[in-house]
Short mmCIF file of N, CA and C in Angstrom, two decimals:
data_model
loop_
_atom_site.label_atom_id
_atom_site.label_comp_id
_atom_site.label_asym_id
_atom_site.label_seq_id
_atom_site.Cartn_x
_atom_site.Cartn_y
_atom_site.Cartn_z
N MET A 1254 0.22 -174.93 -8.64
CA MET A 1254 -0.94 -175.72 -8.94
C MET A 1254 -2.02 -175.02 -9.66
N ASN A 1255 -3.00 -175.84 -9.81
CA ASN A 1255 -4.10 -175.18 -10.67
C ASN A 1255 -5.23 -174.90 -9.62
N PRO A 1256 -5.75 -173.63 -9.79
CA PRO A 1256 -6.65 -173.17 -8.82
C PRO A 1256 -7.96 -173.73 -8.84
N LEU A 1257 -8.31 -174.38 -10.06
CA LEU A 1257 -9.63 -175.33 -10.07
C LEU A 1257 -9.33 -176.54 -9.28
N ALA A 1258 -8.23 -177.07 -9.40
CA ALA A 1258 -7.88 -178.32 -8.80
C ALA A 1258 -7.92 -178.05 -7.20
N VAL A 1259 -7.35 -176.96 -6.74
CA VAL A 1259 -7.43 -176.63 -5.42
C VAL A 1259 -8.93 -176.52 -4.80
N LEU A 1260 -9.69 -175.93 -5.58
CA LEU A 1260 -11.16 -175.72 -5.19
C LEU A 1260 -11.84 -177.20 -5.12
N ALA A 1261 -11.53 -177.94 -6.13
CA ALA A 1261 -12.13 -179.08 -6.21
C ALA A 1261 -11.70 -180.06 -5.20
N SER A 1262 -10.38 -179.87 -4.64
CA SER A 1262 -10.08 -180.64 -3.51
C SER A 1262 -10.61 -180.23 -2.21
N GLU A 1263 -11.06 -179.12 -2.02
CA GLU A 1263 -11.52 -178.66 -0.80
C GLU A 1263 -12.97 -178.88 -0.61
N GLY A 1264 -13.46 -179.80 -1.39
CA GLY A 1264 -14.80 -180.21 -1.23
C GLY A 1264 -15.83 -179.80 -2.28
N GLU A 1265 -16.83 -179.86 -1.92
CA GLU A 1265 -17.97 -179.60 -2.92
C GLU A 1265 -18.03 -177.98 -3.35
N LEU A 1266 -18.07 -177.87 -4.34
CA LEU A 1266 -18.07 -176.17 -4.89
C LEU A 1266 -19.54 -175.87 -4.77
N GLU A 1267 -19.77 -174.59 -4.26
CA GLU A 1267 -21.05 -174.01 -4.46
C GLU A 1267 -21.29 -173.35 -5.65
N ASN A 1268 -22.45 -173.45 -6.22
CA ASN A 1268 -22.69 -172.83 -7.46
C ASN A 1268 -23.06 -171.13 -7.15
N PRO A 1269 -22.14 -170.38 -7.72
CA PRO A 1269 -22.27 -168.92 -7.51
C PRO A 1269 -23.65 -168.47 -8.18
N LEU A 1270 -24.20 -169.22 -9.07
CA LEU A 1270 -25.32 -168.76 -9.92
C LEU A 1270 -26.66 -169.02 -9.12
N LEU A 1271 -26.60 -170.06 -8.27
CA LEU A 1271 -27.82 -170.32 -7.48
C LEU A 1271 -27.88 -169.81 -6.05
N PRO A 1272 -28.76 -169.02 -5.71
CA PRO A 1272 -28.75 -168.56 -4.43
C PRO A 1272 -29.19 -169.65 -3.44
N PRO A 1273 -28.96 -169.30 -2.11
CA PRO A 1273 -29.15 -170.43 -1.19
C PRO A 1273 -30.96 -170.50 -1.23
N LEU A 1274 -31.43 -171.52 -0.76
CA LEU A 1274 -32.83 -171.92 -0.79
C LEU A 1274 -33.55 -170.88 0.15
N PRO A 1275 -33.28 -170.66 1.39
CA PRO A 1275 -33.86 -169.62 2.11
C PRO A 1275 -34.08 -168.25 1.55
N GLU A 1276 -33.16 -167.85 0.96
CA GLU A 1276 -33.21 -166.51 0.22
C GLU A 1276 -34.15 -166.49 -0.93
N LEU A 1277 -34.06 -167.69 -1.71
CA LEU A 1277 -34.94 -167.96 -2.73
C LEU A 1277 -36.47 -167.90 -2.42
N VAL A 1278 -36.69 -168.57 -1.28
CA VAL A 1278 -38.22 -168.52 -0.89
C VAL A 1278 -38.46 -167.20 -0.34
N ILE A 1279 -37.87 -166.48 0.36
CA ILE A 1279 -38.10 -165.20 0.74
C ILE A 1279 -38.30 -164.38 -0.49
N GLY A 1280 -37.45 -164.18 -1.27
CA GLY A 1280 -37.43 -163.55 -2.64
C GLY A 1280 -38.87 -163.85 -3.44
N LEU A 1281 -39.11 -165.22 -3.62
CA LEU A 1281 -40.36 -165.51 -4.20
C LEU A 1281 -41.60 -164.96 -3.44
N ILE A 1282 -41.53 -165.04 -1.98
CA ILE A 1282 -42.70 -164.51 -1.45
C ILE A 1282 -42.96 -162.94 -1.45
N ALA A 1283 -41.77 -162.40 -1.35
CA ALA A 1283 -41.69 -160.91 -1.65
C ALA A 1283 -42.32 -160.57 -3.02
N PHE A 1284 -41.77 -161.34 -4.05
CA PHE A 1284 -42.36 -161.25 -5.44
C PHE A 1284 -43.79 -161.35 -5.34
N ALA A 1285 -44.37 -162.30 -4.88
CA ALA A 1285 -45.71 -162.64 -4.90
C ALA A 1285 -46.46 -161.50 -4.36
N ILE A 1286 -45.91 -160.83 -3.14
CA ILE A 1286 -46.78 -159.94 -2.43
C ILE A 1286 -46.65 -158.58 -3.23
N VAL A 1287 -45.60 -158.39 -3.85
CA VAL A 1287 -45.50 -157.25 -4.87
C VAL A 1287 -46.37 -157.18 -6.00
N PHE A 1288 -46.41 -158.52 -6.57
CA PHE A 1288 -47.20 -158.78 -7.75
C PHE A 1288 -48.61 -158.67 -7.49
N ILE A 1289 -49.08 -159.29 -6.30
CA ILE A 1289 -50.45 -159.33 -5.94
C ILE A 1289 -50.91 -157.56 -5.55
N PHE A 1290 -50.00 -156.96 -4.91
CA PHE A 1290 -50.28 -155.65 -4.55
C PHE A 1290 -50.30 -154.82 -6.01
N LEU A 1291 -49.53 -155.02 -6.93
CA LEU A 1291 -49.63 -154.38 -8.24
C LEU A 1291 -50.77 -154.73 -8.87
N GLY A 1292 -51.16 -156.17 -8.84
CA GLY A 1292 -52.26 -156.47 -9.60
C GLY A 1292 -53.63 -156.04 -9.16
N LYS A 1293 -53.64 -155.89 -7.65
CA LYS A 1293 -54.82 -155.53 -7.04
C LYS A 1293 -55.06 -153.82 -6.96
N LYS A 1294 -54.03 -153.27 -6.65
CA LYS A 1294 -54.18 -151.91 -6.46
C LYS A 1294 -53.85 -150.98 -7.54
N LEU A 1295 -52.38 -151.13 -7.98
CA LEU A 1295 -51.83 -150.16 -9.04
C LEU A 1295 -52.44 -150.59 -10.44
N LEU A 1296 -52.49 -151.85 -10.78
CA LEU A 1296 -52.78 -152.09 -12.16
C LEU A 1296 -54.17 -151.62 -12.60
N PRO A 1297 -55.34 -151.66 -11.64
CA PRO A 1297 -56.50 -151.03 -11.96
C PRO A 1297 -56.50 -149.46 -12.32
N LYS A 1298 -55.64 -148.82 -11.40
CA LYS A 1298 -55.64 -147.52 -11.57
C LYS A 1298 -55.05 -146.98 -12.79
N ILE A 1299 -53.83 -147.82 -13.13
CA ILE A 1299 -52.90 -147.57 -14.36
C ILE A 1299 -54.04 -147.85 -15.55
N ASN A 1300 -54.73 -149.04 -15.30
CA ASN A 1300 -55.77 -149.19 -16.51
C ASN A 1300 -56.73 -148.19 -16.74
N GLN A 1301 -57.20 -147.62 -15.58
CA GLN A 1301 -58.21 -146.75 -15.60
C GLN A 1301 -57.59 -145.31 -16.08
N THR A 1302 -56.46 -144.80 -15.63
CA THR A 1302 -55.87 -143.84 -16.37
C THR A 1302 -55.59 -143.89 -17.80
N LEU A 1303 -55.15 -145.18 -18.23
CA LEU A 1303 -55.00 -145.51 -19.65
C LEU A 1303 -56.22 -145.27 -20.37
N ASP A 1304 -57.36 -145.92 -19.81
CA ASP A 1304 -58.78 -145.84 -20.64
C ASP A 1304 -59.14 -144.20 -20.59
N GLU A 1305 -58.93 -143.57 -19.45
CA GLU A 1305 -59.28 -142.09 -19.47
C GLU A 1305 -58.63 -141.38 -20.60
N ARG A 1306 -57.10 -141.75 -20.72
CA ARG A 1306 -56.48 -141.04 -21.71
C ARG A 1306 -56.94 -141.37 -23.20
N ARG A 1307 -57.22 -142.80 -23.35
CA ARG A 1307 -57.62 -143.36 -24.60
C ARG A 1307 -59.07 -142.66 -24.96
N GLU A 1308 -59.80 -142.53 -23.98
CA GLU A 1308 -61.20 -141.81 -24.30
C GLU A 1308 -61.01 -140.50 -24.70
N ALA A 1309 -60.18 -139.81 -23.91
CA ALA A 1309 -59.81 -138.38 -24.08
C ALA A 1309 -59.20 -138.04 -25.44
N ILE A 1310 -58.36 -139.01 -25.85
CA ILE A 1310 -57.70 -138.77 -27.11
C ILE A 1310 -58.70 -139.10 -28.25
N GLU A 1311 -59.38 -140.26 -28.07
CA GLU A 1311 -60.54 -140.61 -29.14
C GLU A 1311 -61.57 -139.53 -29.07
N GLY A 1312 -61.96 -138.97 -27.88
CA GLY A 1312 -63.00 -137.86 -27.97
C GLY A 1312 -62.40 -136.78 -28.62
N GLY A 1313 -60.96 -136.34 -28.35
CA GLY A 1313 -60.43 -135.18 -28.83
C GLY A 1313 -60.35 -135.40 -30.48
N MET A 1314 -60.16 -136.71 -30.87
CA MET A 1314 -60.01 -136.92 -32.31
C MET A 1314 -61.54 -136.78 -32.89
N GLU A 1315 -62.30 -137.20 -32.23
CA GLU A 1315 -63.89 -137.18 -32.50
C GLU A 1315 -64.16 -135.57 -32.82
N LYS A 1316 -63.77 -134.96 -31.80
CA LYS A 1316 -64.16 -133.46 -31.70
C LYS A 1316 -63.42 -132.70 -32.91
N ALA A 1317 -62.18 -133.21 -33.06
CA ALA A 1317 -61.42 -132.53 -34.17
C ALA A 1317 -62.11 -132.95 -35.49
N GLU A 1318 -62.52 -134.25 -35.52
CA GLU A 1318 -63.16 -134.55 -36.80
C GLU A 1318 -64.42 -133.94 -37.04
N ALA A 1319 -65.21 -133.64 -36.16
CA ALA A 1319 -66.45 -132.77 -36.06
C ALA A 1319 -66.10 -131.35 -36.31
N ALA A 1320 -65.18 -130.79 -35.59
CA ALA A 1320 -64.76 -129.48 -36.09
C ALA A 1320 -64.41 -129.26 -37.29
N GLN A 1321 -63.56 -130.26 -37.83
CA GLN A 1321 -63.15 -130.30 -39.30
C GLN A 1321 -64.20 -130.40 -40.17
N ALA A 1322 -65.26 -131.26 -40.00
CA ALA A 1322 -66.42 -131.29 -40.68
C ALA A 1322 -67.27 -130.09 -40.74
N GLU A 1323 -67.40 -129.50 -39.49
CA GLU A 1323 -68.08 -128.04 -39.39
C GLU A 1323 -67.33 -127.21 -40.19
N ALA A 1324 -65.94 -127.07 -39.99
CA ALA A 1324 -65.18 -125.97 -40.70
C ALA A 1324 -65.48 -126.20 -42.33
N GLN A 1325 -65.52 -127.50 -42.80
CA GLN A 1325 -65.69 -127.80 -44.13
C GLN A 1325 -67.11 -127.41 -44.54
N GLN A 1326 -68.15 -127.49 -43.65
CA GLN A 1326 -69.37 -127.11 -44.13
C GLN A 1326 -69.51 -125.53 -44.16
N VAL A 1327 -68.82 -124.87 -43.03
CA VAL A 1327 -68.72 -123.43 -43.15
C VAL A 1327 -68.09 -122.90 -44.37
N LEU A 1328 -66.93 -123.55 -44.78
CA LEU A 1328 -66.34 -123.13 -46.15
C LEU A 1328 -67.15 -123.28 -47.13
N GLU A 1329 -67.76 -124.46 -47.30
CA GLU A 1329 -68.79 -124.59 -48.44
C GLU A 1329 -69.94 -123.64 -48.34
N ASP A 1330 -70.55 -123.27 -47.23
CA ASP A 1330 -71.34 -122.13 -47.24
C ASP A 1330 -70.77 -120.80 -47.55
N TYR A 1331 -69.61 -120.67 -47.04
CA TYR A 1331 -68.87 -119.44 -47.59
C TYR A 1331 -68.82 -119.29 -48.92
N ARG A 1332 -68.39 -120.48 -49.61
CA ARG A 1332 -68.11 -120.40 -51.12
C ARG A 1332 -69.43 -120.15 -51.68
N ALA A 1333 -70.54 -120.82 -51.27
CA ALA A 1333 -71.80 -120.56 -51.90
C ALA A 1333 -72.31 -119.37 -51.89
N GLN A 1334 -72.08 -118.59 -50.55
CA GLN A 1334 -72.53 -117.12 -50.37
C GLN A 1334 -71.54 -116.31 -51.35
N LEU A 1335 -70.40 -116.62 -51.47
CA LEU A 1335 -69.50 -115.82 -52.39
C LEU A 1335 -69.85 -115.99 -53.76
N ALA A 1336 -70.27 -116.92 -54.21
CA ALA A 1336 -70.80 -117.37 -55.56
C ALA A 1336 -72.05 -116.63 -55.78
N ASP A 1337 -72.99 -116.68 -54.71
CA ASP A 1337 -74.20 -115.76 -54.86
C ASP A 1337 -74.13 -114.36 -54.85
N ALA A 1338 -73.11 -113.82 -54.15
CA ALA A 1338 -72.74 -112.35 -54.01
C ALA A 1338 -72.20 -112.02 -55.38
N ARG A 1339 -71.23 -112.80 -55.92
CA ARG A 1339 -70.68 -112.47 -57.18
C ARG A 1339 -71.72 -112.54 -58.23
N HIS A 1340 -72.72 -113.56 -58.33
CA HIS A 1340 -73.70 -113.47 -59.17
C HIS A 1340 -74.80 -112.31 -59.12
N GLU A 1341 -74.99 -111.98 -57.85
CA GLU A 1341 -75.85 -110.72 -57.65
C GLU A 1341 -75.09 -109.50 -58.12
N ALA A 1342 -73.71 -109.35 -57.76
CA ALA A 1342 -73.02 -108.33 -58.29
C ALA A 1342 -73.06 -108.23 -59.86
N ALA A 1343 -72.93 -109.35 -60.53
CA ALA A 1343 -72.96 -109.28 -61.80
C ALA A 1343 -74.39 -108.84 -62.33
N ARG A 1344 -75.26 -109.36 -61.81
CA ARG A 1344 -76.61 -108.96 -62.14
C ARG A 1344 -76.92 -107.39 -61.82
N MET A 1345 -76.39 -106.96 -60.77
CA MET A 1345 -76.57 -105.42 -60.55
C MET A 1345 -75.74 -104.61 -61.59
N ARG A 1346 -74.52 -105.12 -61.84
CA ARG A 1346 -73.65 -104.44 -62.80
C ARG A 1346 -74.47 -104.45 -64.13
N GLN A 1347 -75.14 -105.35 -64.67
CA GLN A 1347 -75.88 -105.70 -65.88
C GLN A 1347 -76.97 -104.70 -65.85
N GLU A 1348 -77.73 -104.70 -64.68
CA GLU A 1348 -78.80 -103.63 -64.51
C GLU A 1348 -78.52 -102.28 -64.65
N ALA A 1349 -77.38 -101.90 -63.94
CA ALA A 1349 -76.79 -100.58 -64.10
C ALA A 1349 -76.36 -100.29 -65.49
N GLN A 1350 -75.92 -101.36 -66.28
CA GLN A 1350 -75.47 -100.78 -67.54
C GLN A 1350 -76.73 -100.65 -68.29
N GLU A 1351 -77.76 -101.40 -68.27
CA GLU A 1351 -78.77 -101.37 -68.93
C GLU A 1351 -79.50 -100.08 -68.60
N GLN A 1352 -79.65 -99.59 -67.34
CA GLN A 1352 -80.19 -98.27 -66.88
C GLN A 1352 -79.41 -97.37 -67.46
N GLY A 1353 -78.18 -97.39 -67.36
CA GLY A 1353 -77.24 -96.36 -68.08
C GLY A 1353 -77.56 -96.05 -69.54
N ALA A 1354 -77.69 -97.15 -70.21
CA ALA A 1354 -77.79 -97.20 -71.54
C ALA A 1354 -79.33 -96.46 -71.78
N SER A 1355 -80.20 -96.94 -71.14
CA SER A 1355 -81.66 -96.40 -71.26
C SER A 1355 -81.63 -94.97 -70.91
N MET A 1356 -80.82 -94.49 -70.02
CA MET A 1356 -80.75 -93.18 -69.50
C MET A 1356 -80.22 -92.23 -70.57
N ILE A 1357 -79.08 -92.85 -71.18
CA ILE A 1357 -78.31 -92.07 -72.18
C ILE A 1357 -79.40 -91.99 -73.44
N ALA A 1358 -80.19 -93.07 -73.75
CA ALA A 1358 -80.98 -92.95 -74.95
C ALA A 1358 -82.08 -91.76 -74.49
N GLU A 1359 -82.57 -91.92 -73.21
CA GLU A 1359 -83.48 -90.92 -72.87
C GLU A 1359 -83.21 -89.45 -72.91
N MET A 1360 -81.89 -89.42 -72.42
CA MET A 1360 -81.34 -88.03 -72.53
C MET A 1360 -81.06 -87.53 -73.95
N ARG A 1361 -80.59 -88.48 -74.83
CA ARG A 1361 -80.37 -88.06 -76.19
C ARG A 1361 -81.70 -87.56 -76.85
N SER A 1362 -83.00 -88.58 -76.57
CA SER A 1362 -84.02 -88.10 -77.17
C SER A 1362 -84.53 -86.76 -76.71
N GLU A 1363 -84.42 -86.64 -75.31
CA GLU A 1363 -84.80 -85.45 -74.66
C GLU A 1363 -83.92 -84.18 -75.23
N GLY A 1364 -82.76 -84.35 -75.44
CA GLY A 1364 -81.90 -83.38 -76.02
C GLY A 1364 -82.29 -82.92 -77.44
N GLU A 1365 -82.60 -84.12 -78.24
CA GLU A 1365 -83.21 -83.84 -79.61
C GLU A 1365 -84.40 -83.20 -79.54
N ARG A 1366 -85.38 -83.54 -78.81
CA ARG A 1366 -86.61 -82.87 -78.53
C ARG A 1366 -86.36 -81.38 -78.27
N GLN A 1367 -85.53 -81.09 -77.33
CA GLN A 1367 -85.34 -79.68 -76.80
C GLN A 1367 -84.69 -78.80 -78.03
N ARG A 1368 -83.73 -79.71 -78.84
CA ARG A 1368 -83.19 -78.84 -79.93
C ARG A 1368 -84.06 -78.60 -80.84
N GLU A 1369 -84.96 -79.57 -81.43
CA GLU A 1369 -85.99 -79.30 -82.16
C GLU A 1369 -87.01 -78.21 -81.82
N GLU A 1370 -87.27 -78.22 -80.49
CA GLU A 1370 -88.05 -77.05 -79.85
C GLU A 1370 -87.48 -75.69 -80.07
N ILE A 1371 -86.06 -75.75 -79.76
CA ILE A 1371 -85.21 -74.45 -80.02
C ILE A 1371 -85.28 -74.10 -81.34
N ILE A 1372 -84.88 -75.09 -82.19
CA ILE A 1372 -84.85 -74.57 -83.74
C ILE A 1372 -86.09 -74.20 -84.28
N ALA A 1373 -87.34 -74.84 -83.51
CA ALA A 1373 -88.65 -74.40 -84.06
C ALA A 1373 -88.98 -72.99 -83.67
N ALA A 1374 -88.53 -72.76 -82.25
CA ALA A 1374 -88.76 -71.43 -81.79
C ALA A 1374 -87.94 -70.38 -82.56
N GLY A 1375 -86.82 -70.75 -82.73
CA GLY A 1375 -85.82 -69.98 -83.54
C GLY A 1375 -86.44 -69.55 -84.76
N HIS A 1376 -87.04 -70.69 -85.62
CA HIS A 1376 -87.56 -70.18 -86.80
C HIS A 1376 -88.81 -69.55 -86.82
N ALA A 1377 -89.62 -69.77 -85.73
CA ALA A 1377 -90.63 -68.89 -85.59
C ALA A 1377 -90.33 -67.28 -85.24
N GLN A 1378 -89.34 -67.33 -84.46
CA GLN A 1378 -88.93 -66.03 -84.06
C GLN A 1378 -88.27 -65.10 -85.32
N ILE A 1379 -87.46 -65.94 -86.13
CA ILE A 1379 -86.92 -65.38 -87.28
C ILE A 1379 -88.16 -64.93 -88.33
N GLU A 1380 -89.12 -65.94 -88.46
CA GLU A 1380 -90.19 -65.55 -89.25
C GLU A 1380 -90.90 -64.29 -88.89
N ALA A 1381 -91.13 -64.27 -87.44
CA ALA A 1381 -91.90 -63.16 -87.09
C ALA A 1381 -90.96 -61.67 -87.14
N ASP A 1382 -89.74 -61.91 -86.82
CA ASP A 1382 -88.86 -60.65 -87.03
C ASP A 1382 -88.83 -60.34 -88.58
N ARG A 1383 -88.74 -61.52 -89.47
CA ARG A 1383 -88.80 -61.08 -90.83
C ARG A 1383 -90.11 -60.48 -91.30
N LYS A 1384 -91.22 -60.99 -90.82
CA LYS A 1384 -92.50 -60.28 -91.16
C LYS A 1384 -92.55 -58.80 -90.57
N ALA A 1385 -91.95 -58.66 -89.30
CA ALA A 1385 -92.12 -57.37 -88.42
C ALA A 1385 -91.09 -56.57 -89.50
N ALA A 1386 -89.76 -56.89 -89.84
CA ALA A 1386 -89.02 -56.06 -90.71
C ALA A 1386 -89.67 -55.83 -92.03
N SER A 1387 -90.30 -56.72 -92.66
CA SER A 1387 -90.91 -56.40 -93.89
C SER A 1387 -92.02 -55.59 -93.83
N ALA A 1388 -92.85 -55.49 -92.79
CA ALA A 1388 -93.93 -54.62 -92.42
C ALA A 1388 -93.28 -53.29 -92.27
N SER A 1389 -92.35 -53.20 -91.34
CA SER A 1389 -91.61 -51.93 -91.22
C SER A 1389 -91.00 -51.19 -92.31
N LEU A 1390 -90.32 -52.27 -93.17
CA LEU A 1390 -89.67 -51.77 -94.45
C LEU A 1390 -90.64 -51.27 -95.39
N ARG A 1391 -91.77 -51.87 -95.50
CA ARG A 1391 -92.90 -51.52 -96.43
C ARG A 1391 -93.24 -50.19 -96.14
N GLN A 1392 -93.56 -50.13 -94.80
CA GLN A 1392 -94.14 -48.58 -94.30
C GLN A 1392 -93.06 -47.61 -94.66
N ASP A 1393 -91.67 -47.89 -94.37
CA ASP A 1393 -90.71 -46.87 -94.52
C ASP A 1393 -90.59 -46.63 -96.05
N VAL A 1394 -90.47 -47.71 -96.80
CA VAL A 1394 -90.21 -47.55 -98.20
C VAL A 1394 -91.55 -46.82 -98.81
N GLY A 1395 -92.71 -47.18 -98.43
CA GLY A 1395 -93.98 -46.66 -98.91
C GLY A 1395 -93.99 -45.07 -98.47
N LYS A 1396 -93.52 -44.72 -97.36
CA LYS A 1396 -93.44 -43.34 -96.88
C LYS A 1396 -92.38 -42.53 -97.90
N LEU A 1397 -91.37 -43.12 -97.99
CA LEU A 1397 -90.23 -42.52 -98.69
C LEU A 1397 -90.48 -42.47 -100.19
N ALA A 1398 -91.23 -43.32 -100.95
CA ALA A 1398 -91.66 -43.38 -102.29
C ALA A 1398 -92.60 -42.29 -102.25
N SER A 1399 -93.51 -42.05 -101.34
CA SER A 1399 -94.73 -41.34 -101.56
C SER A 1399 -94.25 -39.78 -101.34
N ASP A 1400 -93.13 -39.66 -100.52
CA ASP A 1400 -92.65 -38.34 -100.24
C ASP A 1400 -91.88 -38.06 -101.71
N LEU A 1401 -91.16 -38.80 -102.06
CA LEU A 1401 -90.19 -38.74 -103.30
C LEU A 1401 -91.22 -38.44 -104.47
N ALA A 1402 -92.21 -39.13 -104.62
CA ALA A 1402 -93.18 -39.04 -105.68
C ALA A 1402 -93.98 -37.55 -105.61
N GLY A 1403 -94.09 -37.12 -104.28
CA GLY A 1403 -94.69 -35.96 -103.82
C GLY A 1403 -93.71 -34.79 -104.36
N ARG A 1404 -92.45 -34.95 -104.12
CA ARG A 1404 -91.36 -33.84 -104.54
C ARG A 1404 -91.36 -33.83 -105.99
N ILE A 1405 -91.38 -34.93 -106.87
CA ILE A 1405 -91.20 -34.91 -108.13
C ILE A 1405 -92.46 -34.36 -108.79
N VAL A 1406 -93.55 -34.70 -108.33
CA VAL A 1406 -94.88 -34.26 -108.87
C VAL A 1406 -95.11 -32.84 -108.41
N GLY A 1407 -94.78 -32.66 -107.36
CA GLY A 1407 -95.01 -31.18 -106.96
C GLY A 1407 -96.11 -30.98 -106.02
N GLU A 1408 -96.79 -32.02 -105.59
CA GLU A 1408 -97.94 -32.02 -104.82
C GLU A 1408 -97.98 -33.33 -103.82
N SER A 1409 -98.40 -33.10 -102.85
CA SER A 1409 -98.64 -34.12 -101.85
C SER A 1409 -99.67 -35.27 -102.08
N LEU A 1410 -99.25 -36.34 -101.90
CA LEU A 1410 -100.14 -37.48 -102.06
C LEU A 1410 -100.63 -37.86 -100.74
N ALA A 1411 -101.62 -37.29 -100.30
CA ALA A 1411 -102.21 -37.63 -99.03
C ALA A 1411 -103.15 -38.50 -98.84
N ASP A 1412 -103.61 -39.14 -99.96
CA ASP A 1412 -104.61 -40.34 -99.77
C ASP A 1412 -103.81 -41.53 -99.37
N THR A 1413 -103.91 -41.89 -98.10
CA THR A 1413 -103.01 -43.03 -97.53
C THR A 1413 -103.60 -44.30 -98.00
N ALA A 1414 -104.80 -44.56 -98.27
CA ALA A 1414 -105.44 -45.76 -98.68
C ALA A 1414 -104.88 -46.15 -100.01
N ARG A 1415 -105.08 -45.29 -100.86
CA ARG A 1415 -104.53 -45.51 -102.36
C ARG A 1415 -103.05 -45.62 -102.23
N GLN A 1416 -102.36 -44.75 -101.57
CA GLN A 1416 -100.89 -44.90 -101.46
C GLN A 1416 -100.57 -46.31 -100.86
N SER A 1417 -101.09 -46.72 -99.99
CA SER A 1417 -100.91 -48.02 -99.28
C SER A 1417 -101.13 -49.21 -100.26
N ARG A 1418 -102.20 -49.04 -101.03
CA ARG A 1418 -102.34 -50.23 -101.98
C ARG A 1418 -101.44 -50.19 -103.18
N THR A 1419 -101.02 -48.98 -103.61
CA THR A 1419 -99.98 -48.82 -104.73
C THR A 1419 -98.56 -49.48 -104.17
N ILE A 1420 -98.18 -49.00 -102.83
CA ILE A 1420 -97.06 -49.55 -102.44
C ILE A 1420 -97.02 -51.06 -102.34
N ASP A 1421 -98.09 -51.64 -101.71
CA ASP A 1421 -98.16 -53.05 -101.53
C ASP A 1421 -98.26 -53.67 -102.83
N ARG A 1422 -98.74 -53.19 -103.84
CA ARG A 1422 -98.76 -53.96 -105.23
C ARG A 1422 -97.33 -53.92 -105.87
N PHE A 1423 -96.55 -52.76 -105.45
CA PHE A 1423 -95.38 -52.56 -106.14
C PHE A 1423 -94.30 -53.62 -105.46
N LEU A 1424 -94.39 -53.58 -104.21
CA LEU A 1424 -93.59 -54.64 -103.38
C LEU A 1424 -93.89 -55.81 -103.78
N ASP A 1425 -95.09 -56.28 -103.67
CA ASP A 1425 -95.56 -57.68 -104.11
C ASP A 1425 -94.89 -58.18 -105.43
N ASP A 1426 -95.01 -57.15 -106.35
CA ASP A 1426 -94.49 -57.51 -107.75
C ASP A 1426 -92.78 -57.65 -107.57
N LEU A 1427 -92.35 -56.91 -106.76
CA LEU A 1427 -90.68 -57.02 -106.55
C LEU A 1427 -90.48 -58.49 -105.98
N GLU A 1428 -91.04 -58.58 -104.94
CA GLU A 1428 -90.96 -60.14 -104.32
C GLU A 1428 -91.21 -61.27 -105.16
N ALA A 1429 -92.15 -61.17 -106.00
CA ALA A 1429 -92.51 -62.24 -107.00
C ALA A 1429 -91.43 -62.43 -108.05
N LYS A 1430 -90.88 -61.18 -108.61
CA LYS A 1430 -89.72 -61.33 -109.41
C LYS A 1430 -88.46 -61.81 -108.72
N ALA A 1431 -88.19 -61.44 -107.54
CA ALA A 1431 -87.15 -62.13 -106.78
C ALA A 1431 -87.20 -63.56 -106.60
N ALA A 1432 -88.37 -63.91 -106.18
CA ALA A 1432 -88.58 -65.46 -106.07
C ALA A 1432 -88.63 -66.25 -107.30
N ALA A 1433 -88.90 -65.63 -108.47
CA ALA A 1433 -88.77 -66.19 -109.88
C ALA A 1433 -87.35 -66.43 -110.26
N GLY A 1434 -86.54 -65.38 -109.86
CA GLY A 1434 -85.02 -65.42 -109.98
C GLY A 1434 -84.37 -66.46 -109.25
N ALA A 1435 -84.69 -66.42 -108.02
CA ALA A 1435 -84.25 -67.57 -107.12
C ALA A 1435 -84.49 -68.89 -107.79
N THR A 1436 -85.72 -69.08 -108.08
CA THR A 1436 -86.16 -70.40 -108.64
C THR A 1436 -85.34 -70.73 -109.87
N LYS A 1437 -85.00 -69.86 -110.88
CA LYS A 1437 -84.29 -69.81 -111.93
C LYS A 1437 -82.64 -70.24 -111.59
N ALA A 1438 -82.38 -69.71 -110.61
CA ALA A 1438 -80.85 -69.85 -110.14
C ALA A 1438 -80.66 -71.23 -109.71
N GLU A 1439 -81.65 -71.68 -108.98
CA GLU A 1439 -81.72 -73.20 -108.32
C GLU A 1439 -81.86 -74.18 -109.53
N ALA A 1440 -82.57 -73.92 -110.45
CA ALA A 1440 -82.82 -74.86 -111.55
C ALA A 1440 -81.37 -74.86 -112.38
N ASN A 1441 -80.99 -73.82 -112.69
CA ASN A 1441 -79.59 -73.72 -113.40
C ASN A 1441 -78.45 -74.65 -112.63
N ARG A 1442 -78.49 -74.76 -111.47
CA ARG A 1442 -77.40 -75.26 -110.72
C ARG A 1442 -77.43 -76.72 -110.99
#
């Protein structure tokens, strides 16, 4: 036999999906109590916690945005300071180059001035030495010439004033002839 037919014959079948009515009422009352408890006690605390978290997250985001804006401002300030420092360094380098160039020019002019002084002092010393040598030579040549003339003549030429004039005239003539010869030699070149 068919099991459905057996069950149908036994009487009315109970629906296994529908609970008995007293259980349904007790379940609905228990559900209402839990729902009211959750709505009155737990739900406000959950909402408060969620609001606090949202505020903390939004505050954290605002703080992060503020920190990012501040970091951006600090970066811009740093870049501006860096640009100023580079500009100042370039200016100082330019000034140092200009000062170096002026110091080199100053040192060159000072060196040339000292060189000219040394050359002038050298020329003056040479001229003084030449005059001293000429005077010494004139005396020595004059003395030798008068001694030689005295030996040739056989008598002493003791008049020093006349002797000195004669020697000077003779040496001046020699110098004039030497200068004329040098001028001719330069003209022939």
